[in-house]
Amino acid sequence: MSSSRPVLFLVSAEAGCVRADPDTPHVSVMDLGVTRGDGIFETISVCDGRAQALEPHLARFARSARLLDLPEPDLDLYRRAVLAAIEAHDDVAELYVKTVMTRGIEGTGVPTGWAYAAEAGDFARARTEGIRAVTLDRGLRHDVAQTSPWLLQGAKTLSYAVNRAALREAERRDADDVIFTSSDGYVLEGPTANVILRRGDTLVTPRTDQGILAGTTQASVFDFAHSIGLATEYAVVPVAELASADALWLVSSVRQAVPINSLDGVEREIDAELSARMTAYLLGRRE
């Protein structure tokens, strides 16, 4: 449980960004974000008071809005809200800020927006010892973003019921997390993370044109790889390559990089040294 109280800022074109009591209701029961899950969000990791990958997160926030035909978010306002929430929050080693924008109350055309900061959980054990993962069929082809863009694969929306259901299924299978695969046999992403494989001296992640959310943390991991002389690749990855990879990670904001020590019930070696260097790099980012 968090020992610090969350900090909330409401965001609107009329009022700008205004601090509000997080324990007081602020969203209408008629808001489409509540009734339909019709909205977008981003979760930004903050380490030692520094927002990590803030600009890529804001850019992805705007991209998700365009994919959903939402009004263009005022990124200056959201940036101000993020930084204000960090400044107002208690001084803790790791926290996160979540930005949210919904379509608002039906018929008004006025979006609802807010940003809040909260203390992050303790992921030290997952980062060092790894997690157990299972593969689950997402039920869509890997080219669904091209064939059916209205399914919004690759947008970060509030409609997370399927992702949460997948994590519950993982728990039923005695695992911690999920790697989604396509119906035609390719690796996609996790419910809340990107997948990275190591093949020798190359780090590989599935290409984002397969209905995969472009990962801000994954991009930082590739920057890290380049800094230590590793090659990187965006690829179409057959599911069979998960078993043959030298190492596997799920990477995301807040939790950062966690190695996979078991896949579909089969134990795997983790690259503890590379994982530790990866984590140190991610937690030490200045922007």
PDB file of C-alpha atoms in Angstrom:
ATOM      1  CA  MET A   1       0.000   0.000   0.000  1.00  0.00           C
ATOM      2  CA  SER A   2       1.135   3.524  -0.737  1.00  0.00           C
ATOM      3  CA  SER A   3       2.190   5.485   2.316  1.00  0.00           C
ATOM      4  CA  SER A   4       1.786   8.834   0.560  1.00  0.00           C
ATOM      5  CA  ARG A   5      -1.458  10.529  -0.412  1.00  0.00           C
ATOM      6  CA  PRO A   6      -2.057  10.867  -4.169  1.00  0.00           C
ATOM      7  CA  VAL A   7      -1.985  14.333  -5.737  1.00  0.00           C
ATOM      8  CA  LEU A   8      -4.669  15.267  -8.270  1.00  0.00           C
ATOM      9  CA  PHE A   9      -4.888  18.054 -10.865  1.00  0.00           C
ATOM     10  CA  LEU A  10      -7.961  18.567 -13.036  1.00  0.00           C
ATOM     11  CA  VAL A  11      -7.280  19.652 -16.620  1.00  0.00           C
ATOM     12  CA  SER A  12      -9.685  21.701 -18.746  1.00  0.00           C
ATOM     13  CA  ALA A  13      -9.550  24.357 -21.446  1.00  0.00           C
ATOM     14  CA  GLU A  14     -11.590  26.720 -19.264  1.00  0.00           C
ATOM     15  CA  ALA A  15      -9.704  26.449 -15.966  1.00  0.00           C
ATOM     16  CA  GLY A  16      -6.281  25.155 -17.027  1.00  0.00           C
ATOM     17  CA  CYS A  17      -4.827  22.722 -14.488  1.00  0.00           C
ATOM     18  CA  VAL A  18      -6.222  23.055 -10.986  1.00  0.00           C
ATOM     19  CA  ARG A  19      -5.302  21.063  -7.906  1.00  0.00           C
ATOM     20  CA  ALA A  20      -8.214  19.127  -6.405  1.00  0.00           C
ATOM     21  CA  ASP A  21      -8.921  16.815  -3.488  1.00  0.00           C
ATOM     22  CA  PRO A  22      -8.355  13.220  -4.700  1.00  0.00           C
ATOM     23  CA  ASP A  23     -10.903  11.924  -2.166  1.00  0.00           C
ATOM     24  CA  THR A  24     -13.714  14.093  -3.578  1.00  0.00           C
ATOM     25  CA  PRO A  25     -15.746  12.884  -6.616  1.00  0.00           C
ATOM     26  CA  HIS A  26     -14.922  14.792  -9.803  1.00  0.00           C
ATOM     27  CA  VAL A  27     -16.193  12.660 -12.718  1.00  0.00           C
ATOM     28  CA  SER A  28     -19.884  12.499 -13.665  1.00  0.00           C
ATOM     29  CA  VAL A  29     -21.588   9.114 -13.731  1.00  0.00           C
ATOM     30  CA  MET A  30     -22.694  10.159 -17.239  1.00  0.00           C
ATOM     31  CA  ASP A  31     -19.107  10.590 -18.432  1.00  0.00           C
ATOM     32  CA  LEU A  32     -18.346   8.346 -21.409  1.00  0.00           C
ATOM     33  CA  GLY A  33     -15.071   7.368 -19.810  1.00  0.00           C
ATOM     34  CA  VAL A  34     -17.135   5.754 -17.053  1.00  0.00           C
ATOM     35  CA  THR A  35     -20.049   4.373 -19.054  1.00  0.00           C
ATOM     36  CA  ARG A  36     -18.136   3.248 -22.161  1.00  0.00           C
ATOM     37  CA  GLY A  37     -14.426   3.275 -21.322  1.00  0.00           C
ATOM     38  CA  ASP A  38     -14.218   5.901 -24.063  1.00  0.00           C
ATOM     39  CA  GLY A  39     -10.972   7.703 -23.405  1.00  0.00           C
ATOM     40  CA  ILE A  40      -7.194   7.523 -23.275  1.00  0.00           C
ATOM     41  CA  PHE A  41      -4.444   7.526 -20.679  1.00  0.00           C
ATOM     42  CA  GLU A  42      -0.700   7.462 -20.132  1.00  0.00           C
ATOM     43  CA  THR A  43       1.319   6.357 -17.103  1.00  0.00           C
ATOM     44  CA  ILE A  44       4.599   8.195 -16.597  1.00  0.00           C
ATOM     45  CA  SER A  45       7.313   6.853 -14.318  1.00  0.00           C
ATOM     46  CA  VAL A  46       8.980   9.331 -11.957  1.00  0.00           C
ATOM     47  CA  CYS A  47      12.293   8.516 -10.265  1.00  0.00           C
ATOM     48  CA  ASP A  48      13.886  10.856  -7.738  1.00  0.00           C
ATOM     49  CA  GLY A  49      11.505  13.593  -8.845  1.00  0.00           C
ATOM     50  CA  ARG A  50      12.272  13.249 -12.566  1.00  0.00           C
ATOM     51  CA  ALA A  51       9.505  12.437 -15.050  1.00  0.00           C
ATOM     52  CA  GLN A  52      10.897   9.822 -17.406  1.00  0.00           C
ATOM     53  CA  ALA A  53      10.195   9.947 -21.141  1.00  0.00           C
ATOM     54  CA  LEU A  54       7.632  12.704 -20.547  1.00  0.00           C
ATOM     55  CA  GLU A  55       7.627  14.027 -24.105  1.00  0.00           C
ATOM     56  CA  PRO A  56       7.251  10.574 -25.738  1.00  0.00           C
ATOM     57  CA  HIS A  57       4.382   9.858 -23.340  1.00  0.00           C
ATOM     58  CA  LEU A  58       2.667  13.125 -24.250  1.00  0.00           C
ATOM     59  CA  ALA A  59       3.188  12.450 -27.958  1.00  0.00           C
ATOM     60  CA  ARG A  60       1.642   9.000 -27.564  1.00  0.00           C
ATOM     61  CA  PHE A  61      -1.235  10.549 -25.589  1.00  0.00           C
ATOM     62  CA  ALA A  62      -1.977  12.818 -28.564  1.00  0.00           C
ATOM     63  CA  ARG A  63      -1.644   9.914 -31.008  1.00  0.00           C
ATOM     64  CA  SER A  64      -4.173   7.863 -29.032  1.00  0.00           C
ATOM     65  CA  ALA A  65      -6.565  10.834 -29.094  1.00  0.00           C
ATOM     66  CA  ARG A  66      -6.300  11.004 -32.882  1.00  0.00           C
ATOM     67  CA  LEU A  67      -6.927   7.262 -33.233  1.00  0.00           C
ATOM     68  CA  LEU A  68     -10.107   7.636 -31.158  1.00  0.00           C
ATOM     69  CA  ASP A  69     -11.219  10.831 -32.947  1.00  0.00           C
ATOM     70  CA  LEU A  70     -11.060  12.665 -29.617  1.00  0.00           C
ATOM     71  CA  PRO A  71     -10.335  16.388 -29.381  1.00  0.00           C
ATOM     72  CA  GLU A  72      -6.629  17.150 -29.563  1.00  0.00           C
ATOM     73  CA  PRO A  73      -5.356  17.271 -25.964  1.00  0.00           C
ATOM     74  CA  ASP A  74      -3.650  20.476 -24.885  1.00  0.00           C
ATOM     75  CA  LEU A  75      -0.233  18.998 -24.212  1.00  0.00           C
ATOM     76  CA  ASP A  76       1.031  22.173 -22.544  1.00  0.00           C
ATOM     77  CA  LEU A  77      -1.732  21.872 -19.954  1.00  0.00           C
ATOM     78  CA  TYR A  78      -1.093  18.186 -19.375  1.00  0.00           C
ATOM     79  CA  ARG A  79       2.657  18.808 -19.117  1.00  0.00           C
ATOM     80  CA  ARG A  80       1.995  21.494 -16.506  1.00  0.00           C
ATOM     81  CA  ALA A  81      -0.315  19.156 -14.601  1.00  0.00           C
ATOM     82  CA  VAL A  82       2.254  16.329 -14.612  1.00  0.00           C
ATOM     83  CA  LEU A  83       5.062  18.545 -13.350  1.00  0.00           C
ATOM     84  CA  ALA A  84       2.812  20.213 -10.764  1.00  0.00           C
ATOM     85  CA  ALA A  85       1.665  16.833  -9.441  1.00  0.00           C
ATOM     86  CA  ILE A  86       5.264  15.681  -9.083  1.00  0.00           C
ATOM     87  CA  GLU A  87       6.232  18.885  -7.310  1.00  0.00           C
ATOM     88  CA  ALA A  88       3.281  18.630  -4.909  1.00  0.00           C
ATOM     89  CA  HIS A  89       3.737  14.954  -4.080  1.00  0.00           C
ATOM     90  CA  ASP A  90       5.717  13.730  -1.087  1.00  0.00           C
ATOM     91  CA  ASP A  91       9.395  13.093  -1.805  1.00  0.00           C
ATOM     92  CA  VAL A  92       9.633   9.372  -2.583  1.00  0.00           C
ATOM     93  CA  ALA A  93      12.114   7.361  -4.641  1.00  0.00           C
ATOM     94  CA  GLU A  94       9.601   6.161  -7.242  1.00  0.00           C
ATOM     95  CA  LEU A  95       6.135   7.361  -8.126  1.00  0.00           C
ATOM     96  CA  TYR A  96       4.032   7.594 -11.241  1.00  0.00           C
ATOM     97  CA  VAL A  97       1.753  10.147 -12.844  1.00  0.00           C
ATOM     98  CA  LYS A  98      -1.295   9.054 -14.806  1.00  0.00           C
ATOM     99  CA  THR A  99      -2.834  11.403 -17.372  1.00  0.00           C
ATOM    100  CA  VAL A 100      -6.425  10.705 -18.442  1.00  0.00           C
ATOM    101  CA  MET A 101      -8.743  12.245 -21.018  1.00  0.00           C
ATOM    102  CA  THR A 102     -12.274  10.986 -21.695  1.00  0.00           C
ATOM    103  CA  ARG A 103     -14.828  11.994 -24.302  1.00  0.00           C
ATOM    104  CA  GLY A 104     -16.746  13.669 -21.497  1.00  0.00           C
ATOM    105  CA  ILE A 105     -20.466  13.707 -20.880  1.00  0.00           C
ATOM    106  CA  GLU A 106     -22.343  12.412 -23.904  1.00  0.00           C
ATOM    107  CA  GLY A 107     -23.584  15.170 -26.184  1.00  0.00           C
ATOM    108  CA  THR A 108     -21.460  17.984 -24.749  1.00  0.00           C
ATOM    109  CA  GLY A 109     -18.388  17.558 -26.929  1.00  0.00           C
ATOM    110  CA  VAL A 110     -16.292  18.681 -23.944  1.00  0.00           C
ATOM    111  CA  PRO A 111     -13.628  16.216 -22.803  1.00  0.00           C
ATOM    112  CA  THR A 112     -12.845  15.457 -19.175  1.00  0.00           C
ATOM    113  CA  GLY A 113      -9.196  15.460 -18.159  1.00  0.00           C
ATOM    114  CA  TRP A 114      -6.993  14.994 -15.143  1.00  0.00           C
ATOM    115  CA  ALA A 115      -3.556  13.913 -13.969  1.00  0.00           C
ATOM    116  CA  TYR A 116      -2.647  12.365 -10.651  1.00  0.00           C
ATOM    117  CA  ALA A 117       0.576  11.316  -8.972  1.00  0.00           C
ATOM    118  CA  ALA A 118       0.834   8.315  -6.645  1.00  0.00           C
ATOM    119  CA  GLU A 119       3.635   6.358  -5.033  1.00  0.00           C
ATOM    120  CA  ALA A 120       4.807   3.351  -7.058  1.00  0.00           C
ATOM    121  CA  GLY A 121       4.873  -0.184  -5.717  1.00  0.00           C
ATOM    122  CA  ASP A 122       8.003  -2.105  -4.815  1.00  0.00           C
ATOM    123  CA  PHE A 123       9.149  -4.060  -7.865  1.00  0.00           C
ATOM    124  CA  ALA A 124      12.672  -4.880  -6.649  1.00  0.00           C
ATOM    125  CA  ARG A 125      12.067  -8.623  -6.494  1.00  0.00           C
ATOM    126  CA  ALA A 126      10.495  -8.820  -9.954  1.00  0.00           C
ATOM    127  CA  ARG A 127      13.371  -6.786 -11.416  1.00  0.00           C
ATOM    128  CA  THR A 128      16.042  -9.036  -9.929  1.00  0.00           C
ATOM    129  CA  GLU A 129      14.483 -12.511  -9.708  1.00  0.00           C
ATOM    130  CA  GLY A 130      12.119 -12.284 -12.651  1.00  0.00           C
ATOM    131  CA  ILE A 131       8.480 -13.218 -13.227  1.00  0.00           C
ATOM    132  CA  ARG A 132       6.510 -16.152 -14.602  1.00  0.00           C
ATOM    133  CA  ALA A 133       4.684 -15.541 -17.881  1.00  0.00           C
ATOM    134  CA  VAL A 134       2.247 -17.429 -20.080  1.00  0.00           C
ATOM    135  CA  THR A 135       1.394 -16.962 -23.739  1.00  0.00           C
ATOM    136  CA  LEU A 136      -2.251 -16.237 -24.552  1.00  0.00           C
ATOM    137  CA  ASP A 137      -3.839 -15.931 -27.983  1.00  0.00           C
ATOM    138  CA  ARG A 138      -5.228 -12.417 -28.460  1.00  0.00           C
ATOM    139  CA  GLY A 139      -7.553 -13.805 -31.149  1.00  0.00           C
ATOM    140  CA  LEU A 140      -6.455 -11.320 -33.822  1.00  0.00           C
ATOM    141  CA  ARG A 141      -4.063 -11.614 -36.754  1.00  0.00           C
ATOM    142  CA  HIS A 142      -0.734  -9.811 -36.472  1.00  0.00           C
ATOM    143  CA  ASP A 143      -1.732  -7.462 -39.334  1.00  0.00           C
ATOM    144  CA  VAL A 144      -4.989  -6.347 -37.675  1.00  0.00           C
ATOM    145  CA  ALA A 145      -3.843  -2.714 -37.469  1.00  0.00           C
ATOM    146  CA  GLN A 146      -3.818  -2.628 -41.274  1.00  0.00           C
ATOM    147  CA  THR A 147      -6.889  -4.755 -41.939  1.00  0.00           C
ATOM    148  CA  SER A 148      -9.133  -3.409 -39.149  1.00  0.00           C
ATOM    149  CA  PRO A 149      -7.920  -0.057 -37.782  1.00  0.00           C
ATOM    150  CA  TRP A 150     -11.288   0.547 -36.084  1.00  0.00           C
ATOM    151  CA  LEU A 151     -10.310  -2.090 -33.480  1.00  0.00           C
ATOM    152  CA  LEU A 152      -7.872   0.517 -32.125  1.00  0.00           C
ATOM    153  CA  GLN A 153      -4.979  -1.877 -31.624  1.00  0.00           C
ATOM    154  CA  GLY A 154      -1.967   0.292 -30.775  1.00  0.00           C
ATOM    155  CA  ALA A 155      -3.992   2.993 -28.986  1.00  0.00           C
ATOM    156  CA  LYS A 156      -3.738   3.350 -25.198  1.00  0.00           C
ATOM    157  CA  THR A 157      -7.411   3.466 -24.278  1.00  0.00           C
ATOM    158  CA  LEU A 158      -9.331   3.189 -21.017  1.00  0.00           C
ATOM    159  CA  SER A 159     -10.938  -0.031 -22.299  1.00  0.00           C
ATOM    160  CA  TYR A 160      -8.736  -2.398 -20.283  1.00  0.00           C
ATOM    161  CA  ALA A 161     -11.250  -5.130 -19.412  1.00  0.00           C
ATOM    162  CA  VAL A 162      -9.578  -7.643 -21.756  1.00  0.00           C
ATOM    163  CA  ASN A 163      -6.119  -6.859 -20.402  1.00  0.00           C
ATOM    164  CA  ARG A 164      -7.289  -7.339 -16.826  1.00  0.00           C
ATOM    165  CA  ALA A 165      -9.035 -10.583 -17.787  1.00  0.00           C
ATOM    166  CA  ALA A 166      -5.778 -11.833 -19.319  1.00  0.00           C
ATOM    167  CA  LEU A 167      -3.906 -11.131 -16.081  1.00  0.00           C
ATOM    168  CA  ARG A 168      -6.542 -13.026 -14.109  1.00  0.00           C
ATOM    169  CA  GLU A 169      -6.109 -15.945 -16.507  1.00  0.00           C
ATOM    170  CA  ALA A 170      -2.353 -15.801 -15.899  1.00  0.00           C
ATOM    171  CA  GLU A 171      -3.006 -16.043 -12.171  1.00  0.00           C
ATOM    172  CA  ARG A 172      -5.212 -19.084 -12.743  1.00  0.00           C
ATOM    173  CA  ARG A 173      -2.255 -20.648 -14.588  1.00  0.00           C
ATOM    174  CA  ASP A 174       0.109 -19.892 -11.681  1.00  0.00           C
ATOM    175  CA  ALA A 175       1.848 -17.075 -13.548  1.00  0.00           C
ATOM    176  CA  ASP A 176       2.414 -13.361 -13.021  1.00  0.00           C
ATOM    177  CA  ASP A 177       1.972 -11.911 -16.490  1.00  0.00           C
ATOM    178  CA  VAL A 178       1.088 -12.558 -20.112  1.00  0.00           C
ATOM    179  CA  ILE A 179       2.637 -12.408 -23.555  1.00  0.00           C
ATOM    180  CA  PHE A 180      -0.108 -11.996 -26.138  1.00  0.00           C
ATOM    181  CA  THR A 181       0.318 -13.865 -29.417  1.00  0.00           C
ATOM    182  CA  SER A 182      -1.539 -13.386 -32.675  1.00  0.00           C
ATOM    183  CA  SER A 183      -3.973 -15.936 -34.073  1.00  0.00           C
ATOM    184  CA  ASP A 184      -1.527 -16.559 -36.920  1.00  0.00           C
ATOM    185  CA  GLY A 185       1.402 -17.344 -34.638  1.00  0.00           C
ATOM    186  CA  TYR A 186       3.410 -14.201 -33.889  1.00  0.00           C
ATOM    187  CA  VAL A 187       4.549 -12.505 -30.678  1.00  0.00           C
ATOM    188  CA  LEU A 188       2.738  -9.265 -29.838  1.00  0.00           C
ATOM    189  CA  GLU A 189       2.999  -7.599 -26.391  1.00  0.00           C
ATOM    190  CA  GLY A 190       1.922  -7.947 -22.777  1.00  0.00           C
ATOM    191  CA  PRO A 191      -1.292  -6.511 -21.343  1.00  0.00           C
ATOM    192  CA  THR A 192       0.713  -3.588 -19.932  1.00  0.00           C
ATOM    193  CA  ALA A 193       4.206  -4.102 -21.346  1.00  0.00           C
ATOM    194  CA  ASN A 194       6.349  -4.609 -24.423  1.00  0.00           C
ATOM    195  CA  VAL A 195       8.277  -7.824 -25.062  1.00  0.00           C
ATOM    196  CA  ILE A 196      12.051  -7.824 -25.604  1.00  0.00           C
ATOM    197  CA  LEU A 197      14.109 -10.864 -26.603  1.00  0.00           C
ATOM    198  CA  ARG A 198      17.889 -11.254 -26.643  1.00  0.00           C
ATOM    199  CA  ARG A 199      19.404 -13.148 -29.543  1.00  0.00           C
ATOM    200  CA  GLY A 200      23.127 -13.177 -28.919  1.00  0.00           C
ATOM    201  CA  ASP A 201      24.258  -9.560 -29.085  1.00  0.00           C
ATOM    202  CA  THR A 202      20.930  -8.245 -30.413  1.00  0.00           C
ATOM    203  CA  LEU A 203      17.834  -7.101 -28.553  1.00  0.00           C
ATOM    204  CA  VAL A 204      14.629  -7.676 -30.525  1.00  0.00           C
ATOM    205  CA  THR A 205      11.081  -6.422 -30.019  1.00  0.00           C
ATOM    206  CA  PRO A 206       7.962  -7.039 -32.135  1.00  0.00           C
ATOM    207  CA  ARG A 207       7.271  -4.352 -34.726  1.00  0.00           C
ATOM    208  CA  THR A 208       4.679  -1.788 -33.727  1.00  0.00           C
ATOM    209  CA  ASP A 209       2.765  -2.039 -37.030  1.00  0.00           C
ATOM    210  CA  GLN A 210       1.246  -5.269 -35.679  1.00  0.00           C
ATOM    211  CA  GLY A 211      -1.277  -3.466 -33.489  1.00  0.00           C
ATOM    212  CA  ILE A 212       1.273  -3.042 -30.699  1.00  0.00           C
ATOM    213  CA  LEU A 213       1.527   0.021 -28.502  1.00  0.00           C
ATOM    214  CA  ALA A 214       4.833   1.752 -29.177  1.00  0.00           C
ATOM    215  CA  GLY A 215       6.686   1.495 -25.875  1.00  0.00           C
ATOM    216  CA  THR A 216       8.437   4.472 -24.278  1.00  0.00           C
ATOM    217  CA  THR A 217      10.376   2.192 -21.909  1.00  0.00           C
ATOM    218  CA  GLN A 218      11.197  -0.195 -24.742  1.00  0.00           C
ATOM    219  CA  ALA A 219      12.653   2.746 -26.683  1.00  0.00           C
ATOM    220  CA  SER A 220      14.805   3.631 -23.678  1.00  0.00           C
ATOM    221  CA  VAL A 221      16.000   0.026 -23.411  1.00  0.00           C
ATOM    222  CA  PHE A 222      17.095   0.198 -27.045  1.00  0.00           C
ATOM    223  CA  ASP A 223      18.962   3.442 -26.275  1.00  0.00           C
ATOM    224  CA  PHE A 224      20.681   1.593 -23.439  1.00  0.00           C
ATOM    225  CA  ALA A 225      21.538  -1.293 -25.766  1.00  0.00           C
ATOM    226  CA  HIS A 226      23.200   1.057 -28.237  1.00  0.00           C
ATOM    227  CA  SER A 227      25.202   2.658 -25.425  1.00  0.00           C
ATOM    228  CA  ILE A 228      26.800  -0.690 -24.515  1.00  0.00           C
ATOM    229  CA  GLY A 229      27.335  -1.910 -28.072  1.00  0.00           C
ATOM    230  CA  LEU A 230      24.332  -4.198 -28.514  1.00  0.00           C
ATOM    231  CA  ALA A 231      22.375  -4.214 -31.762  1.00  0.00           C
ATOM    232  CA  THR A 232      18.600  -3.721 -31.800  1.00  0.00           C
ATOM    233  CA  GLU A 233      15.855  -4.864 -34.139  1.00  0.00           C
ATOM    234  CA  TYR A 234      12.132  -4.367 -34.654  1.00  0.00           C
ATOM    235  CA  ALA A 235      10.862  -7.605 -36.191  1.00  0.00           C
ATOM    236  CA  VAL A 236       7.943  -9.900 -36.863  1.00  0.00           C
ATOM    237  CA  VAL A 237       8.705 -12.587 -34.280  1.00  0.00           C
ATOM    238  CA  PRO A 238       7.272 -16.111 -34.588  1.00  0.00           C
ATOM    239  CA  VAL A 239       6.058 -17.545 -31.274  1.00  0.00           C
ATOM    240  CA  ALA A 240       8.644 -20.344 -31.500  1.00  0.00           C
ATOM    241  CA  GLU A 241      11.414 -17.769 -31.071  1.00  0.00           C
ATOM    242  CA  LEU A 242      10.337 -17.141 -27.476  1.00  0.00           C
ATOM    243  CA  ALA A 243      11.594 -20.600 -26.501  1.00  0.00           C
ATOM    244  CA  SER A 244      14.884 -20.225 -28.375  1.00  0.00           C
ATOM    245  CA  ALA A 245      15.698 -16.680 -27.174  1.00  0.00           C
ATOM    246  CA  ASP A 246      18.712 -16.245 -24.907  1.00  0.00           C
ATOM    247  CA  ALA A 247      16.666 -14.077 -22.545  1.00  0.00           C
ATOM    248  CA  LEU A 248      13.229 -12.460 -22.326  1.00  0.00           C
ATOM    249  CA  TRP A 249      11.905  -9.321 -20.650  1.00  0.00           C
ATOM    250  CA  LEU A 250       8.627  -7.469 -20.251  1.00  0.00           C
ATOM    251  CA  VAL A 251       9.274  -3.721 -20.092  1.00  0.00           C
ATOM    252  CA  SER A 252       6.911  -0.936 -19.072  1.00  0.00           C
ATOM    253  CA  SER A 253       6.675   2.345 -17.236  1.00  0.00           C
ATOM    254  CA  VAL A 254       6.749   2.109 -13.413  1.00  0.00           C
ATOM    255  CA  ARG A 255       7.730  -1.579 -13.251  1.00  0.00           C
ATOM    256  CA  GLN A 256      10.540  -0.895 -15.764  1.00  0.00           C
ATOM    257  CA  ALA A 257      12.312  -4.071 -17.059  1.00  0.00           C
ATOM    258  CA  VAL A 258      11.524  -7.453 -15.536  1.00  0.00           C
ATOM    259  CA  PRO A 259      13.137 -10.658 -16.805  1.00  0.00           C
ATOM    260  CA  ILE A 260      11.007 -13.734 -17.494  1.00  0.00           C
ATOM    261  CA  ASN A 261      12.160 -16.761 -15.495  1.00  0.00           C
ATOM    262  CA  SER A 262       9.398 -19.119 -16.605  1.00  0.00           C
ATOM    263  CA  LEU A 263       7.328 -19.255 -19.785  1.00  0.00           C
ATOM    264  CA  ASP A 264       4.279 -21.492 -20.062  1.00  0.00           C
ATOM    265  CA  GLY A 265       5.503 -23.493 -17.073  1.00  0.00           C
ATOM    266  CA  VAL A 266       9.015 -24.053 -18.440  1.00  0.00           C
ATOM    267  CA  GLU A 267      11.800 -22.528 -16.356  1.00  0.00           C
ATOM    268  CA  ARG A 268      14.231 -20.219 -18.140  1.00  0.00           C
ATOM    269  CA  GLU A 269      17.600 -18.725 -17.324  1.00  0.00           C
ATOM    270  CA  ILE A 270      17.559 -14.985 -16.816  1.00  0.00           C
ATOM    271  CA  ASP A 271      20.369 -12.634 -17.801  1.00  0.00           C
ATOM    272  CA  ALA A 272      20.801 -11.195 -14.317  1.00  0.00           C
ATOM    273  CA  GLU A 273      23.767  -8.979 -15.166  1.00  0.00           C
ATOM    274  CA  LEU A 274      22.146  -7.384 -18.216  1.00  0.00           C
ATOM    275  CA  SER A 275      18.869  -6.990 -16.321  1.00  0.00           C
ATOM    276  CA  ALA A 276      20.633  -5.143 -13.508  1.00  0.00           C
ATOM    277  CA  ARG A 277      22.380  -2.797 -15.945  1.00  0.00           C
ATOM    278  CA  MET A 278      19.124  -2.230 -17.805  1.00  0.00           C
ATOM    279  CA  THR A 279      17.288  -1.375 -14.586  1.00  0.00           C
ATOM    280  CA  ALA A 280      20.027   1.008 -13.437  1.00  0.00           C
ATOM    281  CA  TYR A 281      19.871   2.796 -16.784  1.00  0.00           C
ATOM    282  CA  LEU A 282      16.086   3.105 -16.731  1.00  0.00           C
ATOM    283  CA  LEU A 283      15.901   4.341 -13.145  1.00  0.00           C
ATOM    284  CA  GLY A 284      18.680   6.830 -13.807  1.00  0.00           C
ATOM    285  CA  ARG A 285      17.120   8.478 -16.868  1.00  0.00           C
ATOM    286  CA  ARG A 286      17.160  12.270 -16.726  1.00  0.00           C
ATOM    287  CA  GLU A 287      14.301  12.781 -19.166  1.00  0.00           C
TER     288      GLU A 287
END
